[in-house]
Coordinates of C-alpha atoms in Angstrom, one line a residue:
X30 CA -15.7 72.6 -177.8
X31 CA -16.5 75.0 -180.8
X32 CA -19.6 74.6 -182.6
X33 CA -22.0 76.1 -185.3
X34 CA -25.6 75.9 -186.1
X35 CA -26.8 75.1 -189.9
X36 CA -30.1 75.5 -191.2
X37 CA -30.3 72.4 -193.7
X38 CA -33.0 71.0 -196.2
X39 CA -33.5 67.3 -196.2
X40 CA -32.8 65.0 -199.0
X41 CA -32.6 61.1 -199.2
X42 CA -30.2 58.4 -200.7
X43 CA -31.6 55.4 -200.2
X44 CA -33.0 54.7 -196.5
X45 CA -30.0 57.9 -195.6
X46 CA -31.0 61.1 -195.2
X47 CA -28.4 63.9 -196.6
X48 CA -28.5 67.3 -194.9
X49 CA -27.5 70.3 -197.0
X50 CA -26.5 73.5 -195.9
X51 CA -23.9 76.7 -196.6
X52 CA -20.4 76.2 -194.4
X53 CA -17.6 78.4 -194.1
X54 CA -14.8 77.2 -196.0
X55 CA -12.2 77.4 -192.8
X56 CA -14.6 75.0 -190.9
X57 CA -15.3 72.5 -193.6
X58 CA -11.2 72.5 -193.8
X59 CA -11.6 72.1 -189.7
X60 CA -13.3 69.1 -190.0
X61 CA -12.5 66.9 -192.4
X62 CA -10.5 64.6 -193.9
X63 CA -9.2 62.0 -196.5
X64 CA -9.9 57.9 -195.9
X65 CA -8.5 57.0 -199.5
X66 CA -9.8 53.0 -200.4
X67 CA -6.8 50.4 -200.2
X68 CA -5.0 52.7 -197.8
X69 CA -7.4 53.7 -195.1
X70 CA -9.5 50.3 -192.8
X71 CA -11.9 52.6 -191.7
X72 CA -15.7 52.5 -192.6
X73 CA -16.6 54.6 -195.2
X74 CA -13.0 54.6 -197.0
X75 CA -14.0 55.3 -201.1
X76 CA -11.6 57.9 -202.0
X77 CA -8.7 58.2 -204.5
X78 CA -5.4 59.1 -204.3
X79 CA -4.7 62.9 -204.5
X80 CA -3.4 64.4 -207.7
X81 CA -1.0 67.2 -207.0
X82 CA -1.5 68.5 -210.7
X83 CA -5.4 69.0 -210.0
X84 CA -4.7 70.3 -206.6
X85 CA -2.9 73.3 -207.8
X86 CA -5.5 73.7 -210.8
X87 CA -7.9 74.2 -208.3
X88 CA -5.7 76.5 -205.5
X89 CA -5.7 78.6 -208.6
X90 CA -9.2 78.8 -209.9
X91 CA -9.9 79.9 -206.5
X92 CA -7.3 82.5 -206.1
X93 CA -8.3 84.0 -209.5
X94 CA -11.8 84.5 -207.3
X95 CA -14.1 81.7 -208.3
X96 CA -15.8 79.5 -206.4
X97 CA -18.0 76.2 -206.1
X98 CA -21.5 75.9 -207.2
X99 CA -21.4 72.0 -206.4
X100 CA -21.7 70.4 -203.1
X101 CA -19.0 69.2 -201.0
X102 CA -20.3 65.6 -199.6
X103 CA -19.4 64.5 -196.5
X104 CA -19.6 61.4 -193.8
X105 CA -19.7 62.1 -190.0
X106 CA -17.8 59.7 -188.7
X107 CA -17.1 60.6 -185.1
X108 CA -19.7 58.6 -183.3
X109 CA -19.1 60.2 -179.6
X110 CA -19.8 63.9 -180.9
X111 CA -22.8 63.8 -183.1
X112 CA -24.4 66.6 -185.0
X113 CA -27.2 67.9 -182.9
X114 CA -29.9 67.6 -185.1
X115 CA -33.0 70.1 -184.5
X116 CA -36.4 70.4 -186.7
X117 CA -34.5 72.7 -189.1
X118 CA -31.0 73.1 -187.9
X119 CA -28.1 71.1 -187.2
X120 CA -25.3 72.0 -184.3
X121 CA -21.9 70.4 -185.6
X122 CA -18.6 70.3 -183.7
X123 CA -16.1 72.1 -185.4
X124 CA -13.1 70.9 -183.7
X125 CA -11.2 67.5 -185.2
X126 CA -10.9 65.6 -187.8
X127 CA -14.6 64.2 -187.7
X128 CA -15.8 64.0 -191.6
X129 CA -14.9 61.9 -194.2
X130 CA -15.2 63.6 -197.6
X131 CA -17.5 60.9 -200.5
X132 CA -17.0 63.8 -203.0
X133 CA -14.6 67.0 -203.2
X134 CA -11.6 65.9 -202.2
X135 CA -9.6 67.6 -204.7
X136 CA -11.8 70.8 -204.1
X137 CA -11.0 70.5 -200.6
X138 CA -7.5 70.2 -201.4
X139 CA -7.0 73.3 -203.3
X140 CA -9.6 75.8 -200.9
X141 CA -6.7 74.5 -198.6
X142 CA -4.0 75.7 -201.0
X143 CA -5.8 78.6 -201.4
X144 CA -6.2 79.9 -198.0
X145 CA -2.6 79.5 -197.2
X146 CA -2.2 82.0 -199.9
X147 CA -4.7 84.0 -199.4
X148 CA -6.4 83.1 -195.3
X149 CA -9.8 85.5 -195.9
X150 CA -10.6 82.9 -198.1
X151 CA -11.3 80.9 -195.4
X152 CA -14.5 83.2 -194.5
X153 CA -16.0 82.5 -197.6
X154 CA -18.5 79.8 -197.9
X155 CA -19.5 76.4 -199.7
X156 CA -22.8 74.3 -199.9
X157 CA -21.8 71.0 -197.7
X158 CA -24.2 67.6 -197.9
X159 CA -23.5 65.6 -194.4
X160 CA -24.6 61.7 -193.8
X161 CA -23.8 60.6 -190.8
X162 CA -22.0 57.3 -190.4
X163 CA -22.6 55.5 -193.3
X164 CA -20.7 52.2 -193.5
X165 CA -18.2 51.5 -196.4
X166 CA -21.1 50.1 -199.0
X167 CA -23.4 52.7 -198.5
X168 CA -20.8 55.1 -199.2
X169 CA -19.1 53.6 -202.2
X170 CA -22.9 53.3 -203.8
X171 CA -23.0 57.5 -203.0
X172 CA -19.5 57.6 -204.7
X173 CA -20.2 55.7 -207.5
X174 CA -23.7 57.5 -208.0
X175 CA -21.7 61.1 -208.2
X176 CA -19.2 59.8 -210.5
X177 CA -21.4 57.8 -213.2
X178 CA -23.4 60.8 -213.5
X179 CA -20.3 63.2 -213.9
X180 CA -18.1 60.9 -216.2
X181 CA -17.9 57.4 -217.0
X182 CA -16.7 55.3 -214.2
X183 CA -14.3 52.5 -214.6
X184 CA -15.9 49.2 -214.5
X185 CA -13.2 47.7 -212.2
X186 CA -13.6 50.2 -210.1
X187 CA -16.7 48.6 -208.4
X188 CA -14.4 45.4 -207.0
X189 CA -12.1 48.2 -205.7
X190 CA -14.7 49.8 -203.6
X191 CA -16.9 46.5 -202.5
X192 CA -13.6 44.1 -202.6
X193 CA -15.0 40.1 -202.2
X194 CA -18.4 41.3 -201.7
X195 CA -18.4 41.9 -205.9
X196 CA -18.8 38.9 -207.7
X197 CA -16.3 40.0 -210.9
X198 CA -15.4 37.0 -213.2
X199 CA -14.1 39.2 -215.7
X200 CA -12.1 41.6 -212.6
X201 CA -8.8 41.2 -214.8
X202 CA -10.5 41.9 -218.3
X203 CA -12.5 44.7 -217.1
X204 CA -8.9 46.2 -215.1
X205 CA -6.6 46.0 -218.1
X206 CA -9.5 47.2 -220.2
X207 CA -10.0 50.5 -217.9
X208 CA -6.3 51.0 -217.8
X209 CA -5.8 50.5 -221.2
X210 CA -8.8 53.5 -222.6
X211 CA -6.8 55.7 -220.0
X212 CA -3.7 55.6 -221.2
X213 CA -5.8 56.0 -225.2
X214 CA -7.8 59.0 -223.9
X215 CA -5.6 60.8 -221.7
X216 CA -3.7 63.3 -223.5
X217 CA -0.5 62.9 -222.2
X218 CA -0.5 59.4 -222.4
X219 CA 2.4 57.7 -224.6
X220 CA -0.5 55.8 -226.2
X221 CA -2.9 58.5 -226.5
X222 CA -4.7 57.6 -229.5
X223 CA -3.0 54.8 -230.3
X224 CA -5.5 51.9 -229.3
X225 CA -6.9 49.8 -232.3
X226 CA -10.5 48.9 -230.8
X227 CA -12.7 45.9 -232.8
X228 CA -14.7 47.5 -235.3
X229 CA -12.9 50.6 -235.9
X230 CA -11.9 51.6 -239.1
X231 CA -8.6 50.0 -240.3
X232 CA -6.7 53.3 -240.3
X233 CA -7.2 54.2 -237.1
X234 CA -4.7 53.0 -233.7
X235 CA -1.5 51.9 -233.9
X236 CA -1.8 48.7 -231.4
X237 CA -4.2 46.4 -231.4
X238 CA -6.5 46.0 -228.3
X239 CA -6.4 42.5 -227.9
X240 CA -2.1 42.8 -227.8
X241 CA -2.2 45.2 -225.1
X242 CA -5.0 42.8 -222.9
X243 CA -3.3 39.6 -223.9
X244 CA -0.5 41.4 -222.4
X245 CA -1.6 42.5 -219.3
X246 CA -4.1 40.3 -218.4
X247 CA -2.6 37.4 -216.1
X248 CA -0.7 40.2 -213.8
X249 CA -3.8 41.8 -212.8
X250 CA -5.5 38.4 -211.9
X251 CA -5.6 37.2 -208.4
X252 CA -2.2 36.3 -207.3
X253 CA -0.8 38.1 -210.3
X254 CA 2.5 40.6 -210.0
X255 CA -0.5 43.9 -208.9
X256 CA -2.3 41.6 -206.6
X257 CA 0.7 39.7 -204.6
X258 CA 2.9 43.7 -204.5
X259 CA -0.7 44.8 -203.1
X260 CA -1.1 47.6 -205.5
X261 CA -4.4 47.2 -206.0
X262 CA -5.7 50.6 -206.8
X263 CA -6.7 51.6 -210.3
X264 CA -5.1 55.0 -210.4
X265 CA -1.8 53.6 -208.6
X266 CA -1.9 50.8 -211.5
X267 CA -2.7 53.6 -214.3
X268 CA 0.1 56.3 -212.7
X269 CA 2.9 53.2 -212.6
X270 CA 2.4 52.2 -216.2
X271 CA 1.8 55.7 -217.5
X272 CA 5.4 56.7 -215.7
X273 CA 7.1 53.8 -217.0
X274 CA 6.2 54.0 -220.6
X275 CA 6.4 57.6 -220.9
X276 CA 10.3 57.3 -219.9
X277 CA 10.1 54.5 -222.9
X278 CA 8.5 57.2 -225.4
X279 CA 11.2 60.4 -223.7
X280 CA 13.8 58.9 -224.8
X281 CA 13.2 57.2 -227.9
X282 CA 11.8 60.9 -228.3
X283 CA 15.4 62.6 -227.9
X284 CA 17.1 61.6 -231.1
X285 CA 14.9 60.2 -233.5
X286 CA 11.2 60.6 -232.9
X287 CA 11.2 56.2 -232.7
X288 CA 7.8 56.5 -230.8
X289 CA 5.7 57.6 -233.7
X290 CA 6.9 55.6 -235.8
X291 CA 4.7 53.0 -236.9
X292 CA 7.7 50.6 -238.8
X293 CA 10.0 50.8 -236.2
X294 CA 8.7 51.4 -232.6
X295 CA 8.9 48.0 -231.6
X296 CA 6.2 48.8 -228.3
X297 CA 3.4 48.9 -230.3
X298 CA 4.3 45.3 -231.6
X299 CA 2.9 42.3 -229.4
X300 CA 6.2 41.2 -228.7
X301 CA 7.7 44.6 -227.8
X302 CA 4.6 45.7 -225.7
X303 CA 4.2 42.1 -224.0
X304 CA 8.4 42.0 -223.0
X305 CA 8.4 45.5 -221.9
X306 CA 5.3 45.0 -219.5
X307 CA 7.1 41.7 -218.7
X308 CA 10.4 44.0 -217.3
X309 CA 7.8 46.7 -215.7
X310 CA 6.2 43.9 -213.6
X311 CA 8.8 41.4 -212.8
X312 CA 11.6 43.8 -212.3
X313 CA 11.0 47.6 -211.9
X314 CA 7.6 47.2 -209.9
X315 CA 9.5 45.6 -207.0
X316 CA 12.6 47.7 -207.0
X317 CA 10.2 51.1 -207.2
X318 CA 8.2 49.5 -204.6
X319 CA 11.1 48.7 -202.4
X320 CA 12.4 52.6 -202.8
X321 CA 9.2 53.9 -202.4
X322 CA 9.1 55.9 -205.6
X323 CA 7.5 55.0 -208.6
X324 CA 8.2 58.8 -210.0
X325 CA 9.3 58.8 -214.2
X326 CA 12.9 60.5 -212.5
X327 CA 13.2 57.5 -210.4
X328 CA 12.6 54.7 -213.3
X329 CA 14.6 56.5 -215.5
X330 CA 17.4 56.2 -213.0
X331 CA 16.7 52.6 -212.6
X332 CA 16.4 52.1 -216.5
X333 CA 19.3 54.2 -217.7
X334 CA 18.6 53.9 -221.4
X335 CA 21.2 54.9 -223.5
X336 CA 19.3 56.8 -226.3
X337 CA 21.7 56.7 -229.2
X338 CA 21.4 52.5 -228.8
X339 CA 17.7 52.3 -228.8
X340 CA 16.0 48.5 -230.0
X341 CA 13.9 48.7 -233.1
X342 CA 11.8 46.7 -235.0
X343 CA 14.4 45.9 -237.2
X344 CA 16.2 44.3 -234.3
X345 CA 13.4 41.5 -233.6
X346 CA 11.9 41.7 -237.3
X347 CA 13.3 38.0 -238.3
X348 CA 12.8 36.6 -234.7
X349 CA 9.2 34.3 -233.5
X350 CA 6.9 36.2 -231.1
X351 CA 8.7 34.2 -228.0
X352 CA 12.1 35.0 -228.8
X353 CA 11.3 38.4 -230.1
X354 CA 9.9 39.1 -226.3
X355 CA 12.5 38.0 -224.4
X356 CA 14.8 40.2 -226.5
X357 CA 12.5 43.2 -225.8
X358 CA 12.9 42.1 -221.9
X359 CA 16.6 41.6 -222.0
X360 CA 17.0 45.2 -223.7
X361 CA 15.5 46.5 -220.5
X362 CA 17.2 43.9 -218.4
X363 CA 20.6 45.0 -219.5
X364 CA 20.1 48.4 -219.0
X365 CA 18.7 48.5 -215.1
X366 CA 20.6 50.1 -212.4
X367 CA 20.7 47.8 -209.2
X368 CA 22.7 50.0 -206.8
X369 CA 20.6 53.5 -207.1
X370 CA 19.9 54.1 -203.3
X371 CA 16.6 54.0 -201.3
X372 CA 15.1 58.1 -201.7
X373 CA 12.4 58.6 -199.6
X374 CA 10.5 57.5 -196.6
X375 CA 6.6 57.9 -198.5
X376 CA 5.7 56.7 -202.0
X377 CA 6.4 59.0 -204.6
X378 CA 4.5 58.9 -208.5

């Protein structure tokens, strides 16, 4: 079996101690692999799912000849071929999938992207940090510790990574709260900049907060649609909704430019919002989930809306908030195709 020696300094995480050292980038890429949270049993599972838009920033940033200043943070997880650790070095085996990766997955991703392009690549090196077998907790609290120093961290997204060992009352509140500044701060949201928060000044946001919570709230409780369909992750919940209302905004978008429209996009009314997460939830969610492929092409084919016969907020104007929901449901309801056929074998976003 192949293997390397690495002179390493010595830091500590708690009672763990991290050893740091240069690695070339084709044996990194050797050794390691992806345990993604909700997906993966194994100790030590923290990670998201991939983002294929990232991956190819990266490949790039690397092919233009850049590189990583920041560590790439790893977990040893094979337990019958341990580093050997010396006084200042470290033999690893460089054979296998043996390493989780806590931090630079994406980075890890694109060096891969890159050296299929361009395989001398693979000679260049990266600064590595290696724990060795650190259960799940220990690594979610390394996880969380990168991430709340780089950029703010979900709330929710503690319960994801310690599960029923979190006491979260609020889980559901803080959820729909994280997914709901996403889709208000990401740019190519539908609602991007469109959140009215308490306190803000009366011209700013288009929907009011508390709609979009009330709204969402009692699907992301336990037993609720997210929970019962086990989609559980945060960025699997964020991706699903962000696909679903950007085919909403797309083709209101194609003749009349609906979705900016304060006095007649009927979505950023309780009653529109609140019927069309209603549809997503109780009707779409299960049919993606059944076809694998929760991509905007695939809703769209499920949805088939018919943009010159678009519901407005004339349409529900003179109706109460119940009836004016259901309406906004049954616009969606009359719409879906049930007989598009099963598309792939893996889930597609």
């Amino acid at each position: 079996m192949r293997s390397e020696e690495y002179r390493y300094v010595t830091t500590h995480f708690y009672e763990h101690e991290i050893y740091t050292f240069p690695m070339r980038v084709g044996d990194l890429l050797q050794i390691q692999y992806v345990a993604p949270r909700g997906i993966s049993t194994e100790q030590g599972a923290v990670q998201r799912i991939l983002n294929k838009k990232r991956i190819n920033q990266i490949k790039n940033f690397v092919l233009d000849g850049n590189t990583f200043v920041n560590t790439f943070i790893l977990n040893w997880t094979d337990t019958e071929n341990l580093p050997k650790i010396k006084k200042d070095s470290l033999n690893i085996p460089l054979q296998g999938r043996r390493a989780q990766i806590l931090d630079g997955q994406h980075r890890v991703a694109g060096l891969q992207e890159a050296v299929n392009n361009k395989p001398e690549i693979a000679d260049t090196e990266v600064l590595v940090s290696l724990c060795i077998n650190l259960k799940t907790p220990d690594a979610a609290k390394i996880f969380l510790n990168i991430n709340s120093e780089q950029k703010p961290v979900p709330k929710s997204l503690i319960y994801d990574l310690f599960g029923e060992a979190v006491d979260d009352r609020e889980h559901a509140i803080n959820r729909v709260t994280d997914i709901i500044d996403f889709l208000n701060t990401y740019e190519e949201s539908p609602y991007y900049q469109f959140v009215k928060y308490p306190g803000s000044p009366r011209t700013s946001g288009l929907i009011d907060l508390a709609i979009m919570v009330n709204a969402m709230k009692s699907h992301f409780e336990k037993d609720g649609a997210f929970d019962r369909l086990k989609l559980s992750e945060i960025e699997i919940q964020q991706k699903i909704i962000l696909n679903f209302y950007s085919v909403i905004k797309e083709t209101y978008n194609k003749t009349n430019k609906l979705w900016d429209k304060k006095v007649e996009n009927p979505f950023i009314k309780a009653a529109g919002f609140s019927g069309a997460f209603d549809f997503l939830v109780d009707t779409l969610i299960p049919r993606c989930q059944t076809d694998k492929n929760f991509s905007t092409d695939h809703m769209a084919s499920l949805m088939k809306l018919d943009s010159e016969d678009l519901i407005t907020v004339t349409d529900i104007k003179s109706m109460d908030g119940k009836t004016a929901k259901k309406r906004i449901k049954g616009f969606f309801s009359d719409y879906f195709l049930q007989d598009v056929p099963v598309s792939s074998d893996e889930y597609e976003f």
